[in-house]
Coordinates of C-alpha atoms (C1' of nucleotides) in Angstrom, one line a residue:
Chain A
M1 CA 91.0 -29.0 43.6
L2 CA 89.7 -29.1 40.2
T3 CA 91.6 -29.8 37.8
N4 CA 90.6 -26.2 35.3
E5 CA 90.9 -24.3 38.5
R6 CA 94.4 -25.7 38.6
H7 CA 95.0 -25.0 35.1
A8 CA 93.6 -21.3 35.5
Y9 CA 95.8 -21.0 39.2
I10 CA 99.1 -21.6 36.5
L11 CA 97.9 -19.4 33.9
K12 CA 97.0 -16.4 36.6
K13 CA 100.4 -16.8 38.6
L14 CA 102.1 -17.6 35.4
E15 CA 100.8 -13.7 33.7
K16 CA 101.7 -12.1 36.9
K17 CA 105.4 -12.9 37.8
Q18 CA 106.2 -14.1 34.2
T19 CA 107.2 -17.9 35.7
V20 CA 106.1 -20.0 38.7
K21 CA 108.1 -22.9 39.5
I22 CA 106.6 -26.2 40.0
Q23 CA 108.4 -26.8 43.5
E24 CA 106.2 -23.8 44.7
L25 CA 103.1 -24.5 42.3
V26 CA 103.3 -28.3 44.9
D27 CA 103.5 -26.4 47.4
E28 CA 100.5 -23.8 47.1
T29 CA 98.1 -26.4 45.4
S30 CA 98.9 -29.5 47.5
A31 CA 98.7 -31.1 44.6
S32 CA 101.6 -33.7 43.9
E33 CA 104.4 -32.9 42.1
S34 CA 103.1 -35.6 39.3
T35 CA 100.1 -33.8 38.5
I36 CA 101.4 -30.1 38.0
R37 CA 104.4 -31.4 36.0
R38 CA 101.7 -33.0 34.3
D39 CA 99.8 -30.1 34.1
L40 CA 102.1 -28.1 33.2
T41 CA 102.8 -30.3 29.6
E42 CA 99.6 -30.1 28.5
L43 CA 98.9 -26.2 28.7
E44 CA 102.1 -26.1 26.5
N45 CA 100.4 -28.5 23.9
Q46 CA 98.1 -26.0 24.8
Q47 CA 100.3 -23.0 24.2
K48 CA 99.4 -21.0 27.1
L49 CA 102.6 -21.6 28.3
E50 CA 106.7 -22.6 27.6
R51 CA 108.0 -25.2 29.9
V52 CA 111.6 -24.9 30.9
F53 CA 113.4 -27.1 33.4
G54 CA 112.0 -26.8 37.0
G55 CA 109.1 -25.0 35.6
A56 CA 107.6 -22.6 33.5
I57 CA 107.7 -19.1 31.3
L58 CA 104.6 -17.2 29.1
P59 CA 105.4 -18.1 25.7
G60 CA 107.1 -16.9 22.8
R61 CA 104.5 -15.4 20.5
N62 CA 101.7 -15.7 19.1
L63 CA 99.7 -18.3 17.2
I64 CA 101.5 -16.8 13.3
E65 CA 104.7 -15.9 14.5
Q66 CA 104.9 -19.0 16.3
S67 CA 105.1 -20.4 13.2
V68 CA 107.7 -18.1 12.0
T69 CA 109.5 -18.7 14.9
D70 CA 109.3 -22.8 14.1
K71 CA 113.1 -24.0 14.4
S72 CA 112.4 -26.9 13.2
T73 CA 112.2 -25.8 9.6
Q74 CA 114.6 -28.8 7.4
N75 CA 117.4 -27.0 5.5
L76 CA 116.8 -24.1 6.8
N77 CA 120.2 -22.9 5.5
E78 CA 119.8 -23.7 2.4
K79 CA 116.0 -22.6 1.9
I80 CA 117.3 -19.8 3.0
Q81 CA 120.2 -19.5 -0.2
V82 CA 117.4 -20.5 -2.2
A83 CA 114.7 -18.1 -1.3
R84 CA 117.7 -15.4 -1.6
A85 CA 118.0 -16.5 -5.0
A86 CA 114.5 -16.2 -6.5
A87 CA 114.4 -12.9 -4.7
E88 CA 116.4 -11.8 -6.9
L89 CA 114.0 -12.7 -9.8
V90 CA 111.1 -10.0 -8.6
K91 CA 111.2 -7.1 -10.0
T92 CA 110.2 -3.4 -9.0
G93 CA 105.9 -3.0 -9.6
D94 CA 105.6 -7.0 -10.3
S95 CA 102.6 -9.1 -9.0
V96 CA 103.5 -12.2 -7.7
F97 CA 102.6 -15.1 -6.2
L98 CA 103.5 -17.1 -3.6
D99 CA 102.8 -20.5 -2.0
A100 CA 101.8 -21.4 1.3
G101 CA 105.2 -22.6 2.2
T102 CA 108.9 -23.0 4.7
T103 CA 110.7 -22.0 1.2
T104 CA 108.6 -19.1 -0.7
F105 CA 108.3 -18.0 3.8
Q106 CA 112.0 -17.2 3.7
M107 CA 111.9 -15.1 0.5
V108 CA 109.7 -12.5 1.6
P109 CA 112.4 -10.7 3.5
F110 CA 114.3 -10.4 0.5
L111 CA 111.7 -9.0 -1.4
K112 CA 110.8 -5.0 0.7
N113 CA 110.9 -1.8 -0.9
K114 CA 110.0 -3.6 -4.4
D115 CA 106.9 -2.0 -4.5
L116 CA 104.8 -5.1 -5.1
V117 CA 101.8 -6.4 -4.8
V118 CA 101.2 -10.0 -3.6
V119 CA 98.5 -12.9 -3.9
T120 CA 99.3 -15.5 -1.2
N121 CA 97.3 -18.3 0.3
G122 CA 99.3 -19.2 3.1
L123 CA 98.1 -17.5 5.9
T124 CA 102.2 -17.9 7.7
L125 CA 103.3 -15.1 4.8
L126 CA 101.0 -12.7 5.8
D127 CA 102.2 -11.0 8.8
T128 CA 106.1 -11.0 7.6
L129 CA 104.7 -10.0 4.8
N130 CA 102.6 -6.9 6.8
E131 CA 105.9 -6.2 8.5
Y132 CA 107.8 -5.8 5.4
G133 CA 105.1 -3.1 4.3
I134 CA 104.2 -5.5 1.6
T135 CA 100.6 -4.6 0.0
T136 CA 99.1 -8.4 0.5
Y137 CA 95.9 -10.5 -0.7
L138 CA 95.8 -13.2 1.1
T139 CA 92.9 -16.0 -1.1
G140 CA 91.1 -17.5 1.5
G141 CA 88.7 -20.6 1.6
L142 CA 89.2 -23.2 4.0
F143 CA 91.7 -23.3 6.6
K144 CA 94.1 -26.2 7.0
P145 CA 95.9 -25.7 10.4
K146 CA 98.7 -28.6 9.6
T147 CA 99.9 -26.4 6.6
S148 CA 98.5 -22.4 7.8
A149 CA 97.3 -22.9 3.2
F150 CA 93.8 -22.0 2.6
V151 CA 92.7 -24.7 -0.1
G152 CA 89.5 -25.2 -2.1
S153 CA 86.9 -24.5 -4.5
Q154 CA 86.5 -20.9 -3.1
T155 CA 90.2 -20.2 -2.8
I156 CA 90.9 -21.3 -6.8
Q157 CA 88.0 -19.3 -6.6
A158 CA 89.7 -15.8 -6.3
L159 CA 93.1 -16.8 -7.5
K160 CA 91.4 -16.8 -11.2
N161 CA 90.6 -13.0 -10.6
Y162 CA 94.1 -12.2 -11.0
R163 CA 97.2 -12.8 -13.1
F164 CA 101.2 -12.9 -11.7
D165 CA 104.4 -12.0 -14.2
I166 CA 105.4 -14.5 -11.9
C167 CA 104.6 -17.3 -9.6
F168 CA 106.9 -19.4 -6.5
L169 CA 105.9 -22.8 -5.8
G170 CA 107.7 -24.8 -3.3
V171 CA 107.3 -28.7 -3.5
N172 CA 108.2 -32.4 -1.8
G173 CA 109.4 -33.6 -4.1
L174 CA 111.4 -33.4 -7.9
H175 CA 111.5 -36.0 -9.9
E176 CA 112.6 -36.8 -13.0
E177 CA 110.2 -39.3 -14.3
Y178 CA 107.4 -37.8 -12.3
G179 CA 107.5 -34.4 -12.0
Y180 CA 107.4 -32.1 -9.2
T181 CA 105.2 -33.4 -6.3
T182 CA 103.7 -32.3 -3.3
P183 CA 101.4 -34.8 -0.7
D184 CA 98.2 -32.5 -1.1
P185 CA 95.9 -32.7 -4.1
E186 CA 93.7 -29.4 -2.9
E187 CA 98.0 -28.1 -2.5
A188 CA 98.5 -29.7 -5.9
A189 CA 95.9 -28.4 -7.4
I190 CA 96.3 -24.7 -6.1
K191 CA 99.9 -24.5 -7.1
L192 CA 99.5 -25.2 -10.7
L193 CA 96.4 -22.9 -11.4
A194 CA 98.8 -20.7 -10.0
S195 CA 101.3 -21.5 -12.1
S196 CA 99.1 -20.9 -15.2
L197 CA 98.2 -17.2 -14.4
S198 CA 101.5 -16.3 -14.0
R199 CA 104.0 -15.0 -16.9
K200 CA 106.3 -17.1 -15.4
T201 CA 106.9 -20.6 -12.8
F202 CA 110.2 -20.5 -10.4
V203 CA 110.2 -24.1 -8.2
L204 CA 112.1 -23.7 -4.3
A205 CA 113.0 -26.8 -4.0
D206 CA 116.4 -27.9 -2.1
H207 CA 118.6 -30.8 -2.8
S208 CA 116.9 -32.8 -0.7
K209 CA 113.8 -33.2 -2.4
I210 CA 116.0 -34.8 -5.4
N211 CA 114.6 -38.2 -6.6
Q212 CA 111.9 -38.1 -3.9
V213 CA 107.7 -38.2 -4.5
S214 CA 105.0 -37.5 -2.9
F215 CA 101.1 -38.3 -3.4
A216 CA 100.0 -36.0 -5.4
K217 CA 101.5 -34.2 -8.7
I218 CA 101.9 -30.5 -9.0
M219 CA 103.4 -31.0 -13.2
D220 CA 105.9 -31.6 -15.3
L221 CA 109.9 -30.2 -15.1
E222 CA 109.2 -29.3 -18.3
N223 CA 106.9 -26.4 -16.7
A224 CA 108.5 -24.3 -14.1
I225 CA 112.1 -23.5 -13.7
L226 CA 113.7 -25.2 -10.9
I227 CA 116.0 -22.6 -8.3
I228 CA 117.4 -25.2 -6.3
D229 CA 120.9 -24.9 -3.5
S230 CA 123.0 -27.9 -5.4
M231 CA 122.9 -30.2 -7.1
P232 CA 124.9 -33.2 -7.9
T233 CA 127.0 -32.6 -11.8
E234 CA 125.5 -35.4 -14.0
K235 CA 121.5 -35.0 -12.6
L236 CA 122.0 -31.6 -13.2
D237 CA 122.4 -32.4 -17.2
A238 CA 120.2 -34.6 -17.1
Y239 CA 117.6 -31.7 -15.8
R240 CA 119.6 -29.3 -17.6
K241 CA 117.6 -31.4 -21.0
K242 CA 114.6 -30.8 -19.5
T243 CA 114.2 -27.6 -18.0
S244 CA 116.5 -23.9 -16.7
V245 CA 117.9 -24.7 -13.5
K246 CA 119.2 -22.1 -11.6
V247 CA 121.5 -23.7 -8.9
A248 CA 121.8 -20.7 -5.9
H249 CA 124.8 -19.8 -5.2
E250 CA 126.3 -17.6 -1.5
Chain B
M1 CA 64.9 -29.8 48.4
L2 CA 62.8 -30.2 45.0
T3 CA 64.7 -30.4 41.9
N4 CA 64.3 -26.9 41.0
E5 CA 65.4 -25.5 43.7
R6 CA 68.9 -28.0 43.8
H7 CA 69.1 -25.9 40.1
A8 CA 69.1 -23.2 41.2
Y9 CA 71.3 -23.8 43.9
I10 CA 73.7 -25.1 41.4
L11 CA 74.1 -21.8 39.3
K12 CA 74.0 -20.1 41.7
K13 CA 77.1 -21.1 43.6
L14 CA 78.6 -21.2 40.3
E15 CA 78.2 -17.8 39.6
K16 CA 79.6 -16.8 42.2
K17 CA 82.7 -19.4 43.0
Q18 CA 82.9 -20.0 38.9
T19 CA 83.7 -24.1 39.8
V20 CA 81.4 -26.3 41.3
K21 CA 82.1 -29.7 42.7
I22 CA 80.3 -32.6 42.8
Q23 CA 81.0 -34.0 46.4
E24 CA 80.8 -30.6 47.9
L25 CA 77.1 -30.3 46.8
V26 CA 76.1 -33.5 48.1
D27 CA 77.5 -32.6 51.3
E28 CA 75.1 -29.3 50.7
T29 CA 72.6 -30.4 49.3
S30 CA 72.0 -33.7 51.0
A31 CA 71.2 -35.5 47.6
S32 CA 72.9 -38.4 46.6
E33 CA 76.2 -38.3 44.2
S34 CA 73.9 -39.1 40.9
T35 CA 71.0 -37.1 41.5
I36 CA 73.6 -34.1 41.3
R37 CA 75.0 -36.0 38.6
R38 CA 72.0 -35.3 36.7
D39 CA 71.2 -32.2 37.8
L40 CA 75.1 -31.4 36.0
T41 CA 74.2 -33.4 33.0
E42 CA 70.6 -31.3 32.1
L43 CA 71.8 -28.6 32.7
E44 CA 74.8 -28.5 30.9
N45 CA 72.6 -29.6 28.2
Q46 CA 70.2 -25.9 28.8
Q47 CA 74.0 -24.4 28.3
K48 CA 74.1 -23.4 31.8
L49 CA 77.1 -24.6 33.3
E50 CA 80.0 -26.9 31.4
R51 CA 81.1 -30.5 32.5
V52 CA 84.3 -31.3 33.8
F53 CA 85.9 -34.0 35.5
G54 CA 84.7 -33.8 39.5
G55 CA 82.0 -30.5 39.1
A56 CA 81.7 -28.1 37.0
I57 CA 82.6 -24.4 35.8
L58 CA 80.7 -21.8 34.0
P59 CA 80.1 -22.0 30.4
G60 CA 81.8 -21.3 27.2
R61 CA 85.3 -19.4 28.1
N62 CA 86.0 -21.2 31.3
L63 CA 88.8 -19.5 34.3
I64 CA 91.8 -20.9 31.9
E65 CA 90.8 -18.7 29.1
Q66 CA 89.7 -15.8 31.1
S67 CA 92.9 -15.0 32.6
V68 CA 94.7 -15.4 28.6
T69 CA 91.7 -13.0 27.2
D70 CA 93.1 -9.6 26.0
K71 CA 91.8 -7.3 28.9
S72 CA 92.2 -4.8 26.4
T73 CA 88.8 -5.0 25.3
Q74 CA 86.5 -3.1 26.4
N75 CA 83.2 -4.0 28.7
L76 CA 83.7 -7.8 28.0
N77 CA 81.0 -9.0 30.4
E78 CA 79.0 -7.4 28.5
K79 CA 80.2 -8.5 25.5
I80 CA 80.7 -12.1 26.3
Q81 CA 76.8 -11.5 27.7
V82 CA 75.7 -10.2 24.6
A83 CA 77.6 -13.2 22.6
R84 CA 76.6 -15.6 24.5
A85 CA 72.4 -14.8 23.6
A86 CA 73.4 -14.5 19.9
A87 CA 75.3 -17.9 20.3
E88 CA 71.9 -19.5 21.5
L89 CA 70.7 -18.5 18.0
V90 CA 72.3 -20.5 16.1
K91 CA 71.3 -24.4 15.1
T92 CA 73.1 -27.1 14.6
G93 CA 73.9 -27.4 11.3
D94 CA 73.7 -24.1 10.4
S95 CA 76.2 -22.1 7.6
V96 CA 76.9 -18.5 10.0
F97 CA 78.7 -15.5 8.6
L98 CA 80.3 -14.4 11.6
D99 CA 81.7 -10.6 10.9
A100 CA 85.5 -10.0 12.4
G101 CA 85.4 -8.0 16.2
T102 CA 85.9 -8.2 19.4
T103 CA 81.6 -9.5 20.0
T104 CA 81.9 -11.6 17.5
F105 CA 84.7 -13.0 18.6
Q106 CA 83.8 -13.5 22.4
M107 CA 81.0 -15.5 20.4
V108 CA 83.3 -18.9 19.1
P109 CA 83.9 -20.9 22.5
F110 CA 79.7 -20.5 22.5
L111 CA 79.6 -22.3 19.5
K112 CA 81.6 -25.2 20.2
N113 CA 79.6 -28.4 19.1
K114 CA 76.8 -27.1 16.5
D115 CA 78.8 -28.8 12.9
L116 CA 78.6 -25.8 11.3
V117 CA 80.1 -23.7 9.0
V118 CA 81.6 -20.2 9.4
V119 CA 82.6 -17.9 6.8
T120 CA 84.8 -14.9 8.5
N121 CA 85.8 -11.9 7.6
G122 CA 88.0 -11.4 10.8
L123 CA 91.5 -13.2 11.3
T124 CA 91.4 -13.3 14.6
L125 CA 88.5 -15.1 14.8
L126 CA 90.2 -17.6 12.3
D127 CA 92.8 -19.4 15.3
T128 CA 89.8 -19.7 17.8
L129 CA 87.7 -21.2 15.8
N130 CA 90.7 -23.9 14.4
E131 CA 90.9 -23.9 18.3
Y132 CA 87.2 -24.9 18.8
G133 CA 87.5 -27.4 16.3
I134 CA 84.5 -25.6 14.0
T135 CA 85.0 -26.0 9.8
T136 CA 86.2 -22.3 8.9
Y137 CA 86.3 -20.6 5.3
L138 CA 88.0 -17.4 5.5
T139 CA 87.0 -14.7 3.0
G140 CA 90.6 -13.2 2.0
G141 CA 90.9 -10.3 0.0
L142 CA 93.2 -6.8 1.2
F143 CA 93.8 -7.3 4.7
K144 CA 94.0 -4.7 7.2
P145 CA 96.8 -5.0 9.7
K146 CA 94.5 -1.9 12.4
T147 CA 91.3 -4.0 12.5
S148 CA 92.6 -8.1 11.3
A149 CA 89.9 -7.2 8.8
F150 CA 90.0 -8.5 5.3
V151 CA 88.2 -5.9 2.8
G152 CA 87.9 -5.0 -0.8
S153 CA 86.6 -6.5 -4.0
Q154 CA 87.7 -9.9 -3.6
T155 CA 86.1 -9.9 0.1
I156 CA 82.7 -9.4 -1.7
Q157 CA 83.5 -11.6 -4.6
A158 CA 84.4 -13.9 -2.4
L159 CA 81.3 -13.7 0.2
K160 CA 79.0 -14.0 -2.9
N161 CA 79.2 -17.2 -3.2
Y162 CA 77.7 -18.5 -0.5
R163 CA 74.2 -17.9 1.5
F164 CA 73.9 -18.1 5.6
D165 CA 71.4 -18.8 7.7
I166 CA 72.4 -16.6 9.7
C167 CA 74.7 -13.7 10.0
F168 CA 75.9 -12.2 13.0
L169 CA 77.3 -8.5 13.2
G170 CA 79.2 -6.0 15.2
V171 CA 78.6 -2.3 15.2
N172 CA 79.8 1.2 16.3
G173 CA 77.2 3.2 16.2
L174 CA 73.2 2.5 17.3
H175 CA 71.3 5.4 16.3
E176 CA 67.5 5.7 16.2
E177 CA 67.5 8.0 12.8
Y178 CA 71.3 7.1 11.4
G179 CA 70.6 3.2 12.0
Y180 CA 73.9 1.1 12.7
T181 CA 77.0 2.5 11.5
T182 CA 80.9 2.2 11.5
P183 CA 84.1 3.6 11.3
D184 CA 84.9 2.6 7.7
P185 CA 82.8 2.4 4.6
E186 CA 85.0 -1.2 3.3
E187 CA 84.4 -2.9 6.4
A188 CA 80.4 -1.7 6.5
A189 CA 80.0 -2.6 2.3
I190 CA 80.5 -6.9 3.8
K191 CA 78.5 -6.6 6.1
L192 CA 75.7 -5.5 4.3
L193 CA 77.0 -7.7 1.9
A194 CA 76.2 -10.4 4.5
S195 CA 73.8 -9.3 5.6
S196 CA 72.1 -9.8 2.2
L197 CA 73.4 -13.4 1.6
S198 CA 71.6 -14.3 4.7
R199 CA 67.9 -16.1 5.4
K200 CA 68.5 -13.6 9.2
T201 CA 70.4 -10.7 10.1
F202 CA 71.7 -10.0 13.5
V203 CA 73.2 -7.4 15.2
L204 CA 75.7 -7.1 17.8
A205 CA 76.2 -4.0 20.7
D206 CA 76.9 -3.5 24.4
H207 CA 74.5 -0.5 25.9
S208 CA 77.5 2.2 25.4
K209 CA 77.1 1.7 21.4
I210 CA 73.4 3.4 21.3
N211 CA 72.8 6.8 20.6
Q212 CA 76.3 6.3 19.2
V213 CA 77.3 7.4 14.9
S214 CA 79.9 6.2 13.4
F215 CA 80.9 7.5 9.7
A216 CA 80.0 4.7 7.9
K217 CA 75.8 2.9 7.9
I218 CA 75.7 -0.2 7.2
M219 CA 71.8 0.3 7.4
D220 CA 69.2 1.0 8.8
L221 CA 67.9 -0.9 12.0
E222 CA 64.9 -2.2 10.3
N223 CA 66.8 -4.1 8.7
A224 CA 68.3 -6.9 11.1
I225 CA 67.9 -8.2 14.6
L226 CA 69.4 -5.7 17.3
I227 CA 71.1 -8.0 20.1
I228 CA 72.6 -6.0 23.5
D229 CA 73.2 -6.3 27.1
S230 CA 70.5 -3.7 28.1
M231 CA 68.4 -0.7 27.3
P232 CA 67.0 2.6 29.7
T233 CA 63.1 0.7 28.9
E234 CA 61.9 4.2 27.0
K235 CA 64.6 3.4 24.6
L236 CA 63.5 0.1 23.9
D237 CA 60.0 1.0 23.8
A238 CA 61.3 3.4 20.8
Y239 CA 62.9 1.2 19.0
R240 CA 61.2 -1.8 19.3
K241 CA 58.7 0.1 17.6
K242 CA 61.3 0.2 14.6
T243 CA 62.6 -3.8 14.5
S244 CA 63.3 -6.5 17.4
V245 CA 65.5 -5.6 19.3
K246 CA 66.8 -9.0 22.2
V247 CA 68.4 -7.6 25.5
A248 CA 70.4 -10.7 26.5
H249 CA 70.1 -11.4 30.4
E250 CA 72.3 -13.8 32.6
Chain C
dA1 C1' 136.5 -32.4 36.0
dC2 C1' 133.8 -34.1 39.2
dA3 C1' 130.0 -35.0 42.6
dT4 C1' 126.1 -33.4 44.5
dA5 C1' 121.4 -32.4 43.8
dA6 C1' 117.6 -31.2 41.2
dT7 C1' 114.6 -32.2 37.6
dC8 C1' 112.9 -34.5 34.3
dA9 C1' 110.2 -39.1 31.6
dA10 C1' 108.0 -43.2 32.3
dT11 C1' 105.5 -46.5 33.9
dC12 C1' 102.3 -48.2 37.8
dA13 C1' 98.7 -49.1 41.3
dA14 C1' 95.7 -46.3 44.0
dA15 C1' 91.7 -43.6 44.0
dA16 C1' 88.2 -40.5 42.7
dT17 C1' 84.9 -40.1 39.0
dC18 C1' 82.3 -41.6 35.3
dG19 C1' 78.3 -43.6 32.5
dT20 C1' 74.6 -47.2 33.4
dT21 C1' 72.0 -50.4 34.8
dC22 C1' 68.1 -51.4 37.9
dA23 C1' 65.0 -51.2 42.1
dT24 C1' 62.1 -48.0 45.0
dA25 C1' 59.4 -44.9 46.0
dA26 C1' 56.3 -40.5 45.2
dA27 C1' 53.4 -38.6 41.6
dC28 C1' 50.7 -38.5 38.5
dA29 C1' 46.2 -40.0 35.2
dA30 C1' 42.7 -42.8 33.5
Chain D
dT1 C1' 41.4 -48.8 42.3
dT2 C1' 45.0 -49.8 38.0
dG3 C1' 49.1 -48.5 35.3
dT4 C1' 52.5 -44.9 33.5
dT5 C1' 55.4 -41.8 34.4
dT6 C1' 59.2 -39.2 37.0
dA7 C1' 62.9 -38.7 39.7
dT8 C1' 65.7 -41.0 42.9
dG9 C1' 69.9 -43.8 45.6
dA10 C1' 72.7 -48.0 45.4
dA11 C1' 76.4 -51.0 43.0
dC12 C1' 78.6 -52.2 39.1
dG13 C1' 82.4 -52.5 36.0
dA14 C1' 84.6 -48.7 32.9
dT15 C1' 87.8 -44.3 32.7
dT16 C1' 89.7 -40.6 34.5
dT17 C1' 93.2 -38.5 37.7
dT18 C1' 96.6 -38.9 41.0
dG19 C1' 101.0 -40.0 43.4
dA20 C1' 105.1 -42.3 44.7
dT21 C1' 108.8 -45.1 42.0
dT22 C1' 112.6 -45.5 39.6
dG23 C1' 116.5 -44.4 36.5
dA24 C1' 117.7 -41.4 33.3
dT25 C1' 119.0 -36.2 32.9
dT26 C1' 120.6 -32.2 34.0
dA27 C1' 121.9 -28.0 36.7
dT28 C1' 124.8 -26.7 39.8
dG29 C1' 129.1 -25.3 42.6
dT30 C1' 134.2 -27.0 44.3

DNA sequence: ACATAATCAATCAAAATCGTTCATAAACAA
DNA sequence: TTGTTTATGAACGATTTTGATTGATTATGT
């Protein structure tokens, strides 16, 4: 039996029965347990199924929703705290830019019923925004699967057609001297542009980003208001000399 | 056994069984393993099949993906046939526009390894294109959940930044007098614009669309080459007086 | 909580398959 | 004839897939 045939067999059975057991597959395909196990891990990598102890089940959802359910998000509770505080700053009827990122993503549920127009370059946000009935424009552009974000000149071009009341940016680094930074220069360019098109700019971060410096600089601390879940008092004083800081409390 | 005979034999068997194994072919044709292997690589270059370890499978959408494919698509086999014929027209290095739609979606598997740049306004295509490692630009714009397509002025604006070697459009209606039509005027506008930005335009349809008229007109028959799975002879003659028609055969 | 059984990930060696090279033989052209 | 092209099969080392083994991990029954 060819490798592909086995894979097809497994998926067909999975679709029909909802679950498959390794031992059954060993009997039915007369391949060794090792081979079946390898097949399953391979198919799991292709997101065609999900491994469980002793077999496999149908995968959770489609690609878009999967990244939503991503439990690997670090500091989730802190991010939600920040996201809620940020969402409270949005007024009914505002035009809003939401950066691609996990923190901005958490804002979406808090934005419903505000009659907004939202523009984003993050694919993951699109689905959820639509789910909450929020009118959404996607910038488009070159798609980067790794971050599920759109970047590049087309994205820049598309952005320039808009003016925002308010924009929210996620960052990876937050440093008194080096300002706000992020790993990808292309995404940095987008963030900076969005900020310049907005009347107000807010940067979202959790405390783990303090004193971190990523590769590409976005802007100086002075040019945006920081929203963060918590910050040591002495740091806070120092930062407040440079910019506004809003600490999100439960 | 002659080379051509072997090739025909292999393809016939492949058609019937979905997969062929090299060892089987060696036994059945009493040719050496080397010869069979040469046959398979040759047929792969002709895109008639796809090599896998130990044998070959049908090209494009392989067994695995077939079992996962959304079966709710009407006339799937016809669409795949059309899609394959369409994909053969794409040359290495081309810049391609793919319309949002189920038929264009079926083209994706046949486009890999062609080093393309693809632009689309269909969200469903994005995932699959990336899966096959194809550089993809999404137009962006206002998202219509119903068709998973982006439309509106921003989409138009974004499109105008491109020029395409070749563009493929799906249609809902196909009529001698009324030309190509589709239910949504906004999508019609996108299709028309894309066509005007392309050196060559192909319209994809299956035979169920013949004589149908949808709400919004896209263009006259003259302005694009039609690719269809089959068409009654007398119709075909009539159409051929107006435009080029390519009938996809197995 | 404990013991037992099932499953797991990792490793290794054997087997199958791969791509390549080379030599032979048939088909073809000058 | 002679030389050239084309198809073929055999042989080689390289690569991929496979199955068995091991000790660790997880589930299950008492």
